[in-house]
Tab-separated table of C-alpha atoms in Angstrom:
chain	number	residue	atom	x	y	z
A	1	MET	CA	5.187	-25.576	28.714
A	2	ARG	CA	1.401	-25.212	28.849
A	3	GLY	CA	1.721	-21.526	29.719
A	4	SER	CA	3.858	-20.810	26.638
A	5	ARG	CA	1.052	-21.951	24.344
A	6	ARG	CA	-1.431	-19.387	25.623
A	7	PRO	CA	-2.251	-16.530	23.213
A	8	SER	CA	-0.153	-13.457	24.041
A	9	TRP	CA	-3.264	-11.316	24.556
A	10	LEU	CA	-4.282	-13.378	27.610
A	11	SER	CA	-1.576	-11.676	29.683
A	12	PRO	CA	-3.222	-8.854	31.734
A	13	LYS	CA	-0.852	-6.143	30.448
A	14	VAL	CA	-1.322	-7.042	26.761
A	15	LEU	CA	-5.077	-7.499	27.263
A	16	ARG	CA	-5.399	-3.999	28.759
A	17	THR	CA	-3.403	-2.478	25.881
A	18	GLU	CA	-5.479	-4.290	23.251
A	19	VAL	CA	-8.854	-3.427	24.830
A	20	LEU	CA	-8.036	0.266	25.263
A	21	ALA	CA	-6.511	0.474	21.761
A	22	GLY	CA	-9.672	-1.092	20.304
A	23	LEU	CA	-11.797	1.495	22.118
A	24	VAL	CA	-9.735	4.457	20.846
A	25	VAL	CA	-9.843	3.118	17.273
A	26	ALA	CA	-13.620	2.548	17.481
A	27	LEU	CA	-14.137	6.175	18.584
A	28	ALA	CA	-11.921	7.433	15.753
A	29	LEU	CA	-13.688	5.177	13.222
A	30	ILE	CA	-17.152	6.650	13.768
A	31	PRO	CA	-16.726	10.115	12.152
A	32	GLU	CA	-14.461	8.688	9.419
A	33	ALA	CA	-16.962	5.962	8.473
A	34	ILE	CA	-19.751	8.550	8.364
A	35	SER	CA	-17.615	10.858	6.170
A	36	PHE	CA	-16.853	8.024	3.739
A	37	SER	CA	-20.573	7.182	3.588
A	38	VAL	CA	-21.190	10.766	2.476
A	39	ILE	CA	-18.486	10.411	-0.238
A	40	ALA	CA	-20.107	7.182	-1.481
A	41	GLY	CA	-23.554	8.797	-1.358
A	42	VAL	CA	-25.048	6.279	1.102
A	43	ASP	CA	-26.671	6.428	4.542
A	44	PRO	CA	-24.136	6.873	7.443
A	45	ALA	CA	-25.214	3.505	8.886
A	46	ILE	CA	-23.890	1.779	5.728
A	47	GLY	CA	-20.329	2.995	6.365
A	48	LEU	CA	-20.531	2.122	10.063
A	49	PHE	CA	-21.860	-1.389	9.298
A	50	ALA	CA	-19.012	-1.861	6.777
A	51	SER	CA	-16.412	-0.810	9.373
A	52	PHE	CA	-17.915	-3.249	11.892
A	53	THR	CA	-18.020	-6.278	9.578
A	54	MET	CA	-14.627	-5.535	7.942
A	55	ALA	CA	-12.799	-5.194	11.283
A	56	VAL	CA	-14.415	-8.227	12.939
A	57	THR	CA	-13.906	-10.485	9.886
A	58	ILE	CA	-10.326	-9.434	9.072
A	59	ALA	CA	-9.355	-9.949	12.740
A	60	VAL	CA	-10.029	-13.659	12.174
A	61	VAL	CA	-9.012	-14.241	8.528
A	62	GLY	CA	-6.380	-11.511	7.905
A	63	GLY	CA	-2.636	-12.024	7.655
A	64	ARG	CA	-1.437	-8.949	9.575
A	65	PRO	CA	-2.326	-8.829	13.300
A	66	ALA	CA	-3.256	-5.396	14.756
A	67	MET	CA	-4.023	-3.880	11.322
A	68	ILE	CA	-7.410	-2.143	11.103
A	69	SER	CA	-9.659	-2.664	8.080
A	70	ALA	CA	-12.857	-0.674	7.665
A	71	ALA	CA	-14.772	1.544	5.240
A	72	THR	CA	-12.216	3.789	3.503
A	73	GLY	CA	-12.155	6.936	1.387
A	74	ALA	CA	-10.297	5.244	-1.477
A	75	VAL	CA	-12.981	2.563	-1.848
A	76	ALA	CA	-15.777	5.137	-1.405
A	77	LEU	CA	-14.334	7.226	-4.262
A	78	VAL	CA	-14.192	4.177	-6.583
A	79	ILE	CA	-17.767	3.011	-6.008
A	80	ALA	CA	-19.520	6.390	-5.591
A	81	PRO	CA	-20.286	6.734	-9.360
A	82	LEU	CA	-21.847	3.231	-9.414
A	83	ASN	CA	-24.172	4.096	-6.523
A	84	ARG	CA	-25.049	7.438	-8.148
A	85	GLU	CA	-25.856	5.972	-11.570
A	86	HIS	CA	-27.343	2.560	-10.743
A	87	GLY	CA	-28.394	2.569	-7.082
A	88	PHE	CA	-27.393	0.973	-3.796
A	89	GLY	CA	-28.155	-2.632	-4.808
A	90	TYR	CA	-25.476	-2.486	-7.513
A	91	LEU	CA	-22.971	-1.000	-5.055
A	92	VAL	CA	-23.474	-3.962	-2.678
A	93	ALA	CA	-23.185	-6.448	-5.568
A	94	ALA	CA	-19.913	-4.757	-6.646
A	95	VAL	CA	-18.526	-5.049	-3.094
A	96	ILE	CA	-19.209	-8.822	-3.077
A	97	LEU	CA	-17.647	-9.250	-6.545
A	98	ALA	CA	-14.629	-7.155	-5.481
A	99	GLY	CA	-14.161	-9.597	-2.594
A	100	VAL	CA	-14.204	-12.523	-5.040
A	101	PHE	CA	-11.612	-10.740	-7.223
A	102	GLN	CA	-9.396	-10.158	-4.158
A	103	ILE	CA	-9.518	-13.851	-3.200
A	104	VAL	CA	-8.557	-14.821	-6.785
A	105	LEU	CA	-5.750	-12.223	-6.930
A	106	GLY	CA	-4.521	-13.340	-3.516
A	107	ALA	CA	-4.493	-16.995	-4.582
A	108	LEU	CA	-2.607	-16.041	-7.783
A	109	GLY	CA	0.151	-14.499	-5.640
A	110	VAL	CA	-0.408	-10.764	-6.224
A	111	ALA	CA	1.116	-10.140	-2.773
A	112	ARG	CA	4.505	-11.195	-4.148
A	113	LEU	CA	4.506	-8.049	-6.309
A	114	MET	CA	5.167	-6.065	-3.117
A	115	ARG	CA	8.853	-6.961	-3.393
A	116	PHE	CA	9.026	-4.686	-6.450
A	117	VAL	CA	8.022	-1.629	-4.411
A	118	PRO	CA	11.319	0.205	-3.678
A	119	ARG	CA	12.116	1.797	-0.323
A	120	SER	CA	11.930	5.325	-1.785
A	121	VAL	CA	8.320	4.605	-2.894
A	122	MET	CA	7.528	3.243	0.578
A	123	VAL	CA	8.892	6.429	2.191
A	124	GLY	CA	6.896	8.528	-0.292
A	125	PHE	CA	3.795	6.441	0.509
A	126	VAL	CA	4.197	7.000	4.259
A	127	ASN	CA	4.815	10.742	3.896
A	128	SER	CA	1.949	11.303	1.463
A	129	LEU	CA	-0.284	9.301	3.763
A	130	ALA	CA	0.619	11.592	6.673
A	131	ILE	CA	-0.158	14.635	4.481
A	132	LEU	CA	-3.537	13.146	3.414
A	133	ILE	CA	-4.487	12.384	7.035
A	134	PHE	CA	-3.686	15.996	7.964
A	135	MET	CA	-5.467	17.443	4.905
A	136	ALA	CA	-8.598	15.439	5.773
A	137	GLN	CA	-8.726	17.355	9.088
A	138	VAL	CA	-8.463	20.817	7.502
A	139	PRO	CA	-12.214	21.085	6.656
A	140	GLU	CA	-12.935	20.402	10.354
A	141	MET	CA	-10.801	23.457	11.232
A	142	HIS	CA	-12.284	25.766	8.605
A	143	ASP	CA	-15.268	28.042	9.223
A	144	VAL	CA	-15.934	26.679	12.736
A	145	PRO	CA	-16.671	28.394	16.089
A	146	TRP	CA	-13.528	29.790	17.743
A	147	PRO	CA	-13.548	27.345	20.751
A	148	VAL	CA	-12.643	24.548	18.300
A	149	TYR	CA	-9.054	25.843	18.047
A	150	PRO	CA	-8.206	25.893	21.792
A	151	LEU	CA	-9.888	22.473	22.102
A	152	ILE	CA	-7.661	21.020	19.345
A	153	ALA	CA	-4.593	22.617	20.994
A	154	ALA	CA	-5.615	21.190	24.391
A	155	GLY	CA	-6.117	17.738	22.811
A	156	LEU	CA	-2.636	17.839	21.231
A	157	ALA	CA	-1.068	19.014	24.513
A	158	LEU	CA	-2.745	16.158	26.417
A	159	MET	CA	-1.438	13.588	23.907
A	160	VAL	CA	2.108	14.970	24.110
A	161	PHE	CA	2.347	15.295	27.906
A	162	PHE	CA	0.000	12.634	29.332
A	163	PRO	CA	2.283	9.679	28.343
A	164	LYS	CA	4.983	11.268	30.586
A	165	VAL	CA	2.593	10.709	33.542
A	166	THR	CA	1.444	7.185	32.605
A	167	THR	CA	1.145	4.972	29.532
A	168	VAL	CA	-1.407	2.625	31.129
A	169	ILE	CA	-4.300	4.441	29.408
A	170	PRO	CA	-3.789	5.584	25.773
A	171	ALA	CA	-3.375	9.362	25.622
A	172	PRO	CA	-5.876	9.726	22.704
A	173	LEU	CA	-8.614	8.100	24.863
A	174	VAL	CA	-7.848	10.451	27.764
A	175	SER	CA	-7.892	13.407	25.364
A	176	ILE	CA	-11.285	12.410	23.852
A	177	VAL	CA	-12.885	11.866	27.291
A	178	ILE	CA	-11.568	15.109	28.851
A	179	LEU	CA	-12.524	17.302	25.872
A	180	THR	CA	-16.001	15.724	25.720
A	181	VAL	CA	-16.571	16.332	29.457
A	182	ILE	CA	-15.389	19.962	29.125
A	183	THR	CA	-17.619	20.781	26.120
A	184	VAL	CA	-20.711	19.069	27.589
A	185	ALA	CA	-20.255	20.450	31.136
A	186	ALA	CA	-19.550	24.000	29.945
A	187	GLY	CA	-22.199	23.834	27.216
A	188	ILE	CA	-19.680	24.880	24.544
A	189	ALA	CA	-21.338	24.865	21.098
A	190	VAL	CA	-18.891	23.148	18.720
A	191	PRO	CA	-19.388	20.579	15.911
A	192	THR	CA	-19.863	17.071	17.317
A	193	VAL	CA	-19.884	13.500	15.999
A	194	GLY	CA	-23.691	13.637	16.005
A	195	ASP	CA	-23.569	16.483	13.452
A	196	LYS	CA	-21.996	14.072	10.945
A	197	GLY	CA	-25.108	11.901	10.753
A	198	ASP	CA	-27.415	9.613	12.718
A	199	LEU	CA	-25.835	6.558	14.322
A	200	PRO	CA	-27.494	3.146	13.695
A	201	SER	CA	-29.720	1.800	16.471
A	202	SER	CA	-29.602	-1.913	15.517
A	203	LEU	CA	-27.172	-4.503	14.118
A	204	PRO	CA	-26.962	-5.101	10.343
A	205	VAL	CA	-29.020	-7.989	8.929
A	206	PRO	CA	-27.592	-10.317	6.221
A	207	GLY	CA	-29.288	-10.460	2.822
A	208	LEU	CA	-28.708	-10.645	-0.940
A	209	PRO	CA	-28.131	-7.474	-2.994
A	210	ASP	CA	-31.308	-6.119	-4.575
A	211	VAL	CA	-30.242	-6.520	-8.235
A	212	PRO	CA	-31.276	-8.777	-11.132
A	213	PHE	CA	-28.817	-11.709	-11.279
A	214	THR	CA	-28.047	-11.331	-14.998
A	215	LEU	CA	-25.036	-10.953	-17.283
A	216	GLU	CA	-26.015	-7.303	-17.777
A	217	THR	CA	-25.634	-6.675	-14.021
A	218	LEU	CA	-22.221	-8.361	-14.108
A	219	LYS	CA	-21.114	-6.087	-16.989
A	220	ILE	CA	-22.162	-3.015	-15.009
A	221	ILE	CA	-20.494	-3.939	-11.703
A	222	ALA	CA	-17.343	-5.783	-12.913
A	223	PRO	CA	-15.213	-2.683	-13.808
A	224	TYR	CA	-16.016	-1.019	-10.452
A	225	ALA	CA	-15.444	-4.275	-8.559
A	226	LEU	CA	-12.030	-4.809	-10.191
A	227	ALA	CA	-10.965	-1.213	-9.506
A	228	MET	CA	-12.087	-1.550	-5.879
A	229	ALA	CA	-10.288	-4.898	-5.516
A	230	LEU	CA	-6.994	-3.473	-6.836
A	231	VAL	CA	-7.128	-0.235	-4.820
A	232	GLY	CA	-8.126	-2.149	-1.681
A	233	LEU	CA	-5.317	-4.699	-2.052
A	234	MET	CA	-2.717	-2.024	-2.824
A	235	GLU	CA	-3.600	0.000	0.286
A	236	SER	CA	-3.885	-3.093	2.483
A	237	LEU	CA	-0.572	-4.638	1.399
A	238	MET	CA	1.286	-1.321	1.682
A	239	THR	CA	-0.184	-0.802	5.174
A	240	ALA	CA	0.752	-4.366	6.169
A	241	LYS	CA	4.337	-3.711	5.024
A	242	LEU	CA	4.378	-0.484	7.055
A	243	VAL	CA	3.145	-2.304	10.193
A	244	ASP	CA	5.772	-5.021	9.593
A	245	ASP	CA	8.459	-2.305	9.674
A	246	ILE	CA	7.058	-0.601	12.783
A	247	THR	CA	6.667	-3.831	14.779
A	248	ASP	CA	9.740	-5.663	13.377
A	249	THR	CA	7.536	-8.657	12.596
A	250	HIS	CA	6.615	-10.530	9.427
A	251	SER	CA	3.048	-10.960	8.139
A	252	ASN	CA	1.449	-13.307	5.618
A	253	LYS	CA	0.578	-11.007	2.680
A	254	THR	CA	-1.165	-13.758	0.677
A	255	ARG	CA	-3.402	-14.563	3.639
A	256	GLU	CA	-4.062	-10.820	4.030
A	257	SER	CA	-5.063	-10.521	0.337
A	258	ILE	CA	-7.494	-13.450	0.591
A	259	GLY	CA	-8.713	-12.195	3.982
A	260	GLN	CA	-9.545	-8.777	2.508
A	261	GLY	CA	-11.659	-10.585	-0.099
A	262	ILE	CA	-13.506	-12.643	2.517
A	263	ALA	CA	-14.119	-9.512	4.637
A	264	ASN	CA	-15.563	-7.627	1.644
A	265	ILE	CA	-17.846	-10.551	0.723
A	266	VAL	CA	-19.148	-10.710	4.322
A	267	THR	CA	-19.546	-6.900	4.343
A	268	GLY	CA	-21.492	-6.999	1.059
A	269	PHE	CA	-23.924	-9.628	2.338
A	270	PHE	CA	-24.523	-7.451	5.418
A	271	GLY	CA	-25.286	-4.438	3.206
A	272	GLY	CA	-22.028	-2.561	3.867
A	273	MET	CA	-20.079	-0.397	1.408
A	274	GLY	CA	-16.855	-2.437	1.510
A	275	GLY	CA	-13.397	-1.279	2.522
A	276	CYS	CA	-9.753	-2.140	3.036
A	277	ALA	CA	-6.945	-1.453	5.520
A	278	MET	CA	-7.263	1.976	7.174
A	279	ILE	CA	-3.871	3.528	7.533
A	280	GLY	CA	-4.772	6.331	9.945
A	281	GLN	CA	-6.648	4.021	12.336
A	282	THR	CA	-3.937	1.357	12.024
A	283	MET	CA	-1.372	3.980	13.085
A	284	ILE	CA	-3.553	4.893	16.107
A	285	ASN	CA	-3.746	1.189	16.988
A	286	VAL	CA	-0.125	0.179	16.427
A	287	ARG	CA	2.027	3.280	16.833
A	288	VAL	CA	0.037	5.448	19.278
A	289	SER	CA	-1.747	2.795	21.395
A	290	GLY	CA	0.866	0.029	21.150
A	291	ALA	CA	-1.501	-2.780	20.083
A	292	ARG	CA	0.077	-5.884	18.526
A	293	THR	CA	-2.560	-8.655	18.281
A	294	ARG	CA	-5.777	-9.517	16.425
A	295	LEU	CA	-7.802	-8.773	19.559
A	296	SER	CA	-7.516	-4.985	19.123
A	297	THR	CA	-8.787	-5.276	15.518
A	298	PHE	CA	-11.733	-7.435	16.592
A	299	LEU	CA	-12.590	-5.156	19.504
A	300	ALA	CA	-12.384	-2.019	17.330
A	301	GLY	CA	-15.244	-3.442	15.227
A	302	ALA	CA	-17.179	-4.789	18.210
A	303	PHE	CA	-16.838	-1.573	20.245
A	304	LEU	CA	-17.899	0.423	17.180
A	305	MET	CA	-21.337	-1.218	17.166
A	306	VAL	CA	-21.639	-1.096	20.982
A	307	LEU	CA	-20.799	2.626	20.964
A	308	CYS	CA	-23.324	3.313	18.183
A	309	ILE	CA	-26.205	1.169	19.480
A	310	VAL	CA	-25.806	1.353	23.291
A	311	PHE	CA	-23.970	4.646	23.825
A	312	GLY	CA	-25.171	6.514	20.725
A	313	PRO	CA	-26.332	9.671	22.554
A	314	ILE	CA	-23.024	9.956	24.488
A	315	VAL	CA	-20.859	9.292	21.396
A	316	SER	CA	-22.875	11.893	19.462
A	317	ASP	CA	-21.710	14.520	22.002
A	318	ILE	CA	-17.972	13.909	21.351
A	319	PRO	CA	-16.588	17.143	19.874
A	320	MET	CA	-15.026	16.714	16.440
A	321	ALA	CA	-12.115	18.814	17.764
A	322	ALA	CA	-11.068	15.876	19.984
A	323	LEU	CA	-10.938	13.462	17.029
A	324	VAL	CA	-9.227	16.061	14.808
A	325	ALA	CA	-6.500	16.409	17.467
A	326	VAL	CA	-6.020	12.602	17.488
A	327	MET	CA	-5.705	12.455	13.676
A	328	VAL	CA	-3.306	15.454	13.567
A	329	MET	CA	-1.153	13.633	16.128
A	330	VAL	CA	-1.316	10.476	13.990
A	331	SER	CA	-0.254	12.370	10.847
A	332	PHE	CA	2.692	13.895	12.737
A	333	ALA	CA	3.764	10.477	14.091
A	334	THR	CA	3.342	8.804	10.672
A	335	PHE	CA	5.484	11.265	8.676
A	336	ASP	CA	9.087	10.097	8.204
A	337	TRP	CA	10.823	13.296	9.304
A	338	HIS	CA	14.246	11.707	8.917
A	339	SER	CA	13.631	11.336	5.151
A	340	ILE	CA	13.509	15.121	4.620
A	341	ALA	CA	16.322	16.064	7.002
A	342	PRO	CA	19.016	18.078	5.103
A	343	LYS	CA	21.674	15.532	6.189
A	344	THR	CA	19.655	12.672	4.657
A	345	LEU	CA	18.837	14.551	1.454
A	346	LYS	CA	22.527	15.438	0.978
A	347	ARG	CA	23.520	11.740	1.014
A	348	MET	CA	20.559	10.359	-0.931
A	349	PRO	CA	21.007	9.721	-4.698
A	350	ALA	CA	19.024	12.202	-6.840
A	351	GLY	CA	17.011	9.336	-8.393
A	352	GLU	CA	15.767	8.161	-4.968
A	353	ILE	CA	14.681	11.688	-4.012
A	354	THR	CA	12.893	12.062	-7.381
A	355	VAL	CA	10.964	8.812	-6.817
A	356	MET	CA	9.935	9.896	-3.313
A	357	VAL	CA	8.787	13.344	-4.516
A	358	ILE	CA	6.830	11.890	-7.482
A	359	THR	CA	5.076	9.390	-5.173
A	360	VAL	CA	4.093	12.131	-2.704
A	361	ALA	CA	3.020	14.579	-5.445
A	362	CYS	CA	0.836	11.974	-7.228
A	363	VAL	CA	-0.856	10.815	-4.030
A	364	VAL	CA	-1.549	14.332	-2.755
A	365	ALA	CA	-2.774	15.500	-6.205
A	366	THR	CA	-5.131	12.539	-6.748
A	367	SER	CA	-5.918	11.584	-3.099
A	368	ASN	CA	-5.302	8.035	-4.349
A	369	LEU	CA	-2.472	6.113	-2.684
A	370	ALA	CA	-2.565	3.370	-5.336
A	371	ILE	CA	-1.846	5.788	-8.224
A	372	GLY	CA	1.111	7.289	-6.361
A	373	VAL	CA	2.605	3.893	-5.544
A	374	VAL	CA	2.254	2.611	-9.130
A	375	LEU	CA	3.722	5.789	-10.712
A	376	GLY	CA	6.490	5.928	-8.085
A	377	SER	CA	7.411	2.278	-8.730
A	378	ILE	CA	7.430	2.811	-12.532
A	379	THR	CA	9.675	5.884	-12.097
A	380	ALA	CA	12.039	3.885	-9.877
A	381	MET	CA	12.236	1.087	-12.468
A	382	VAL	CA	12.951	3.546	-15.301
A	383	ILE	CA	15.732	5.193	-13.244
A	384	PHE	CA	17.127	1.766	-12.336
A	385	ALA	CA	17.042	0.572	-15.969
A	386	LYS	CA	18.803	3.762	-17.078
A	387	ARG	CA	21.474	3.303	-14.433
A	388	VAL	CA	22.062	-0.385	-15.192
A	389	ALA	CA	22.059	0.231	-18.956
A	390	HIS	CA	25.478	1.865	-18.683
A	391	LEU	CA	26.988	-1.097	-16.859
A	392	ALA	CA	27.515	-3.229	-20.000
A	393	ASP	CA	31.120	-2.756	-21.071
A	394	VAL	CA	33.020	-4.145	-24.109
A	395	THR	CA	36.837	-4.484	-24.386
A	396	SER	CA	38.770	-6.129	-27.224
A	397	VAL	CA	42.174	-7.839	-27.533
A	398	THR	CA	43.594	-8.809	-30.968
A	399	ASP	CA	45.938	-11.828	-31.165
A	400	PRO	CA	49.600	-10.882	-31.967
A	401	ASP	CA	49.414	-12.815	-35.246
A	402	GLY	CA	46.281	-10.839	-36.225
A	403	THR	CA	44.157	-13.942	-36.975
A	404	GLN	CA	41.441	-13.383	-34.334
A	405	VAL	CA	40.064	-10.790	-31.918
A	406	VAL	CA	38.532	-11.535	-28.505
A	407	TYR	CA	35.796	-9.197	-27.244
A	408	SER	CA	35.093	-9.410	-23.501
A	409	VAL	CA	31.590	-8.260	-22.570
A	410	THR	CA	30.998	-7.318	-18.904
A	411	GLY	CA	27.681	-6.529	-17.205
A	412	GLU	CA	23.947	-7.129	-17.448
A	413	LEU	CA	22.517	-7.517	-20.957
A	414	PHE	CA	18.846	-6.535	-21.236
A	415	PHE	CA	16.708	-4.309	-23.471
A	416	ALA	CA	18.277	-1.035	-22.252
A	417	SER	CA	21.953	-2.043	-22.353
A	418	SER	CA	21.880	-4.360	-25.396
A	419	ASN	CA	20.906	-1.506	-27.740
A	420	ASP	CA	24.376	0.015	-27.317
A	421	LEU	CA	26.100	-3.357	-27.712
A	422	VAL	CA	25.836	-3.589	-31.520
A	423	GLY	CA	27.753	-0.323	-32.028
A	424	GLN	CA	30.810	-1.396	-30.003
A	425	PHE	CA	32.332	-3.814	-32.567
A	426	ASN	CA	34.727	-2.984	-35.445
A	427	TYR	CA	33.032	-4.964	-38.233
A	428	ALA	CA	35.135	-3.615	-41.123
A	429	THR	CA	38.659	-3.788	-39.633
A	430	ASP	CA	38.465	-6.896	-37.424
A	431	PRO	CA	40.234	-10.121	-38.579
A	432	ASN	CA	38.246	-13.074	-39.927
A	433	LYS	CA	37.674	-14.800	-36.577
A	434	ILE	CA	35.831	-13.053	-33.761
A	435	VAL	CA	35.384	-14.517	-30.262
A	436	ILE	CA	32.805	-12.920	-27.926
A	437	ASP	CA	33.542	-13.854	-24.307
A	438	LEU	CA	30.426	-13.543	-22.121
A	439	SER	CA	31.886	-15.094	-18.935
A	440	ALA	CA	31.431	-11.774	-17.077
A	441	ALA	CA	27.989	-10.993	-18.558
A	442	HIS	CA	24.417	-12.215	-18.104
A	443	ILE	CA	21.687	-12.379	-20.764
A	444	TRP	CA	18.287	-11.389	-19.382
A	445	ASP	CA	15.925	-11.058	-22.332
A	446	ALA	CA	15.171	-11.505	-26.036
A	447	SER	CA	16.523	-8.003	-26.856
A	448	SER	CA	20.035	-9.153	-25.844
A	449	VAL	CA	19.798	-12.318	-27.970
A	450	ALA	CA	18.595	-10.225	-30.912
A	451	ALA	CA	21.575	-7.855	-30.439
A	452	LEU	CA	24.026	-10.806	-30.485
A	453	ASP	CA	22.296	-12.179	-33.623
A	454	ALA	CA	22.660	-8.758	-35.268
A	455	ILE	CA	26.390	-8.709	-34.457
A	456	GLU	CA	26.829	-12.195	-35.966
A	457	THR	CA	24.879	-11.158	-39.077
A	458	LYS	CA	26.994	-8.017	-39.611
A	459	TYR	CA	30.209	-10.057	-39.413
A	460	ALA	CA	28.757	-12.835	-41.639
A	461	GLN	CA	27.969	-10.261	-44.337
A	462	ARG	CA	31.717	-9.554	-44.435
A	463	GLY	CA	32.615	-13.255	-44.567
A	464	LYS	CA	33.769	-13.389	-40.937
A	465	THR	CA	32.923	-16.023	-38.303
A	466	VAL	CA	31.763	-15.346	-34.746
A	467	GLU	CA	32.067	-17.679	-31.759
A	468	ILE	CA	30.228	-16.891	-28.516
A	469	ILE	CA	31.881	-18.528	-25.481
A	470	SER	CA	31.610	-18.894	-21.682
A	471	LEU	CA	27.876	-18.262	-21.269
A	472	ASN	CA	26.556	-19.066	-17.800
A	473	GLU	CA	23.802	-21.695	-17.695
A	474	PRO	CA	20.677	-19.426	-17.666
A	475	SER	CA	22.199	-17.201	-20.390
A	476	ALA	CA	23.106	-20.222	-22.526
A	477	ARG	CA	19.559	-21.562	-22.176
A	478	ILE	CA	17.864	-18.329	-23.315
A	479	HIS	CA	20.432	-17.871	-26.126
A	480	LYS	CA	19.955	-21.425	-27.409
A	481	THR	CA	16.149	-21.072	-27.320
A	482	LEU	CA	15.914	-17.707	-29.105
A	483	SER	CA	18.999	-17.307	-31.272
A	484	GLY	CA	18.063	-17.187	-34.937
A	485	GLU	CA	14.329	-17.079	-34.127
A	486	LEU	CA	13.945	-13.328	-33.640
A	487	THR	CA	14.619	-11.831	-37.091
A	488	GLY	CA	11.999	-13.678	-39.112
A	489	GLY	CA	14.674	-15.051	-41.399
A	490	HIS	CA	15.863	-11.649	-42.642
């Protein structure tokens, strides 16, 4: 019994997987964090410090084990204008405020909104993410010395074939080590990690942001902080959902939302640029390296600082070609190839394909995953509303003696379907008593109640009476509450 309570990562096999996965992720984080620092217009150390504090903190407080959080491009893009116009102190203050916003949004249950993201949007998100990861590598393959190309090819070949020999050591780690040894030993001049920027030589020190603590400062940073909070939560929750699917496990999205906030607050006080879940690095950790616990996330952050501070000169010699090969492999593994197979496309409803394409197009065009997800979800809801709007059906039966007519309404009554409802009754020719049977219908909103009121009014103008029968309990409640209250007495 005592053995069953031990954390899973204490088993030697899991421990080895987690440690090696953390090392691979740390190596892949270094050039990315430096690149995002450049986007945000800050010193490379700022991005590396952010990746360290985000990963270490979220490993403890996050809701999705094995997910990697660090400095990201999406967050860098949001806060870059603030740093440019007002300076670094305001950027740090915005990161802390964004963390506060994320804790509040998490506590308010924003994670529950994830249930409204349809599968077609999720597939579009995954595919656009794979495209973005690949596109981010293209500059590293453009206008570079020719040895870069065979090195990338060799790195890809190692990652494809090495797992057939053994899976004890992650193939990306083997690839990075072998390519580094080859380039250093042979003296091949290719772009390296060191070319991206200087690595920090000491740990970050906590402190308050260098800004006046006034209402004016709050007005300046609040819009950027809110934008960062929303983009960060969107990316983190979508990534958590993706990891849930890959690992067939459930994660606590509310805890993850609050955890992201705590991690950003800690990062801000340590002078970092903030961040959120990193999809590319999470895919390296979960899909390529097979990590499943919080240990790999913690070690990714810890190894990152050790690599920078202790092994800085060695890490600086890693050829960018090795890391480009890893990220190309990640983009290939992330893409849902089944979703674009002709057999799948032939069976998929046109609306679902449209949603997927719109999501991908928006993300690739804007380089912003949040915009694509929001527009994709809105498109899906519009298509769904249009489809459901045609499901409300009206049939009528007139009594043999001609004294009353019974209209049976079937389907979902809401703003889209109720608009057509008013036109399906014969106001002029119907007998004096009209019964509307709603036993097979459901009233969802005020638009439906208003439509029923309009029908009653049209009959009343002709001296005819209407009786509405067989409402289910929720429909009866909304009808009783709103009927007669929506027309302002006209």
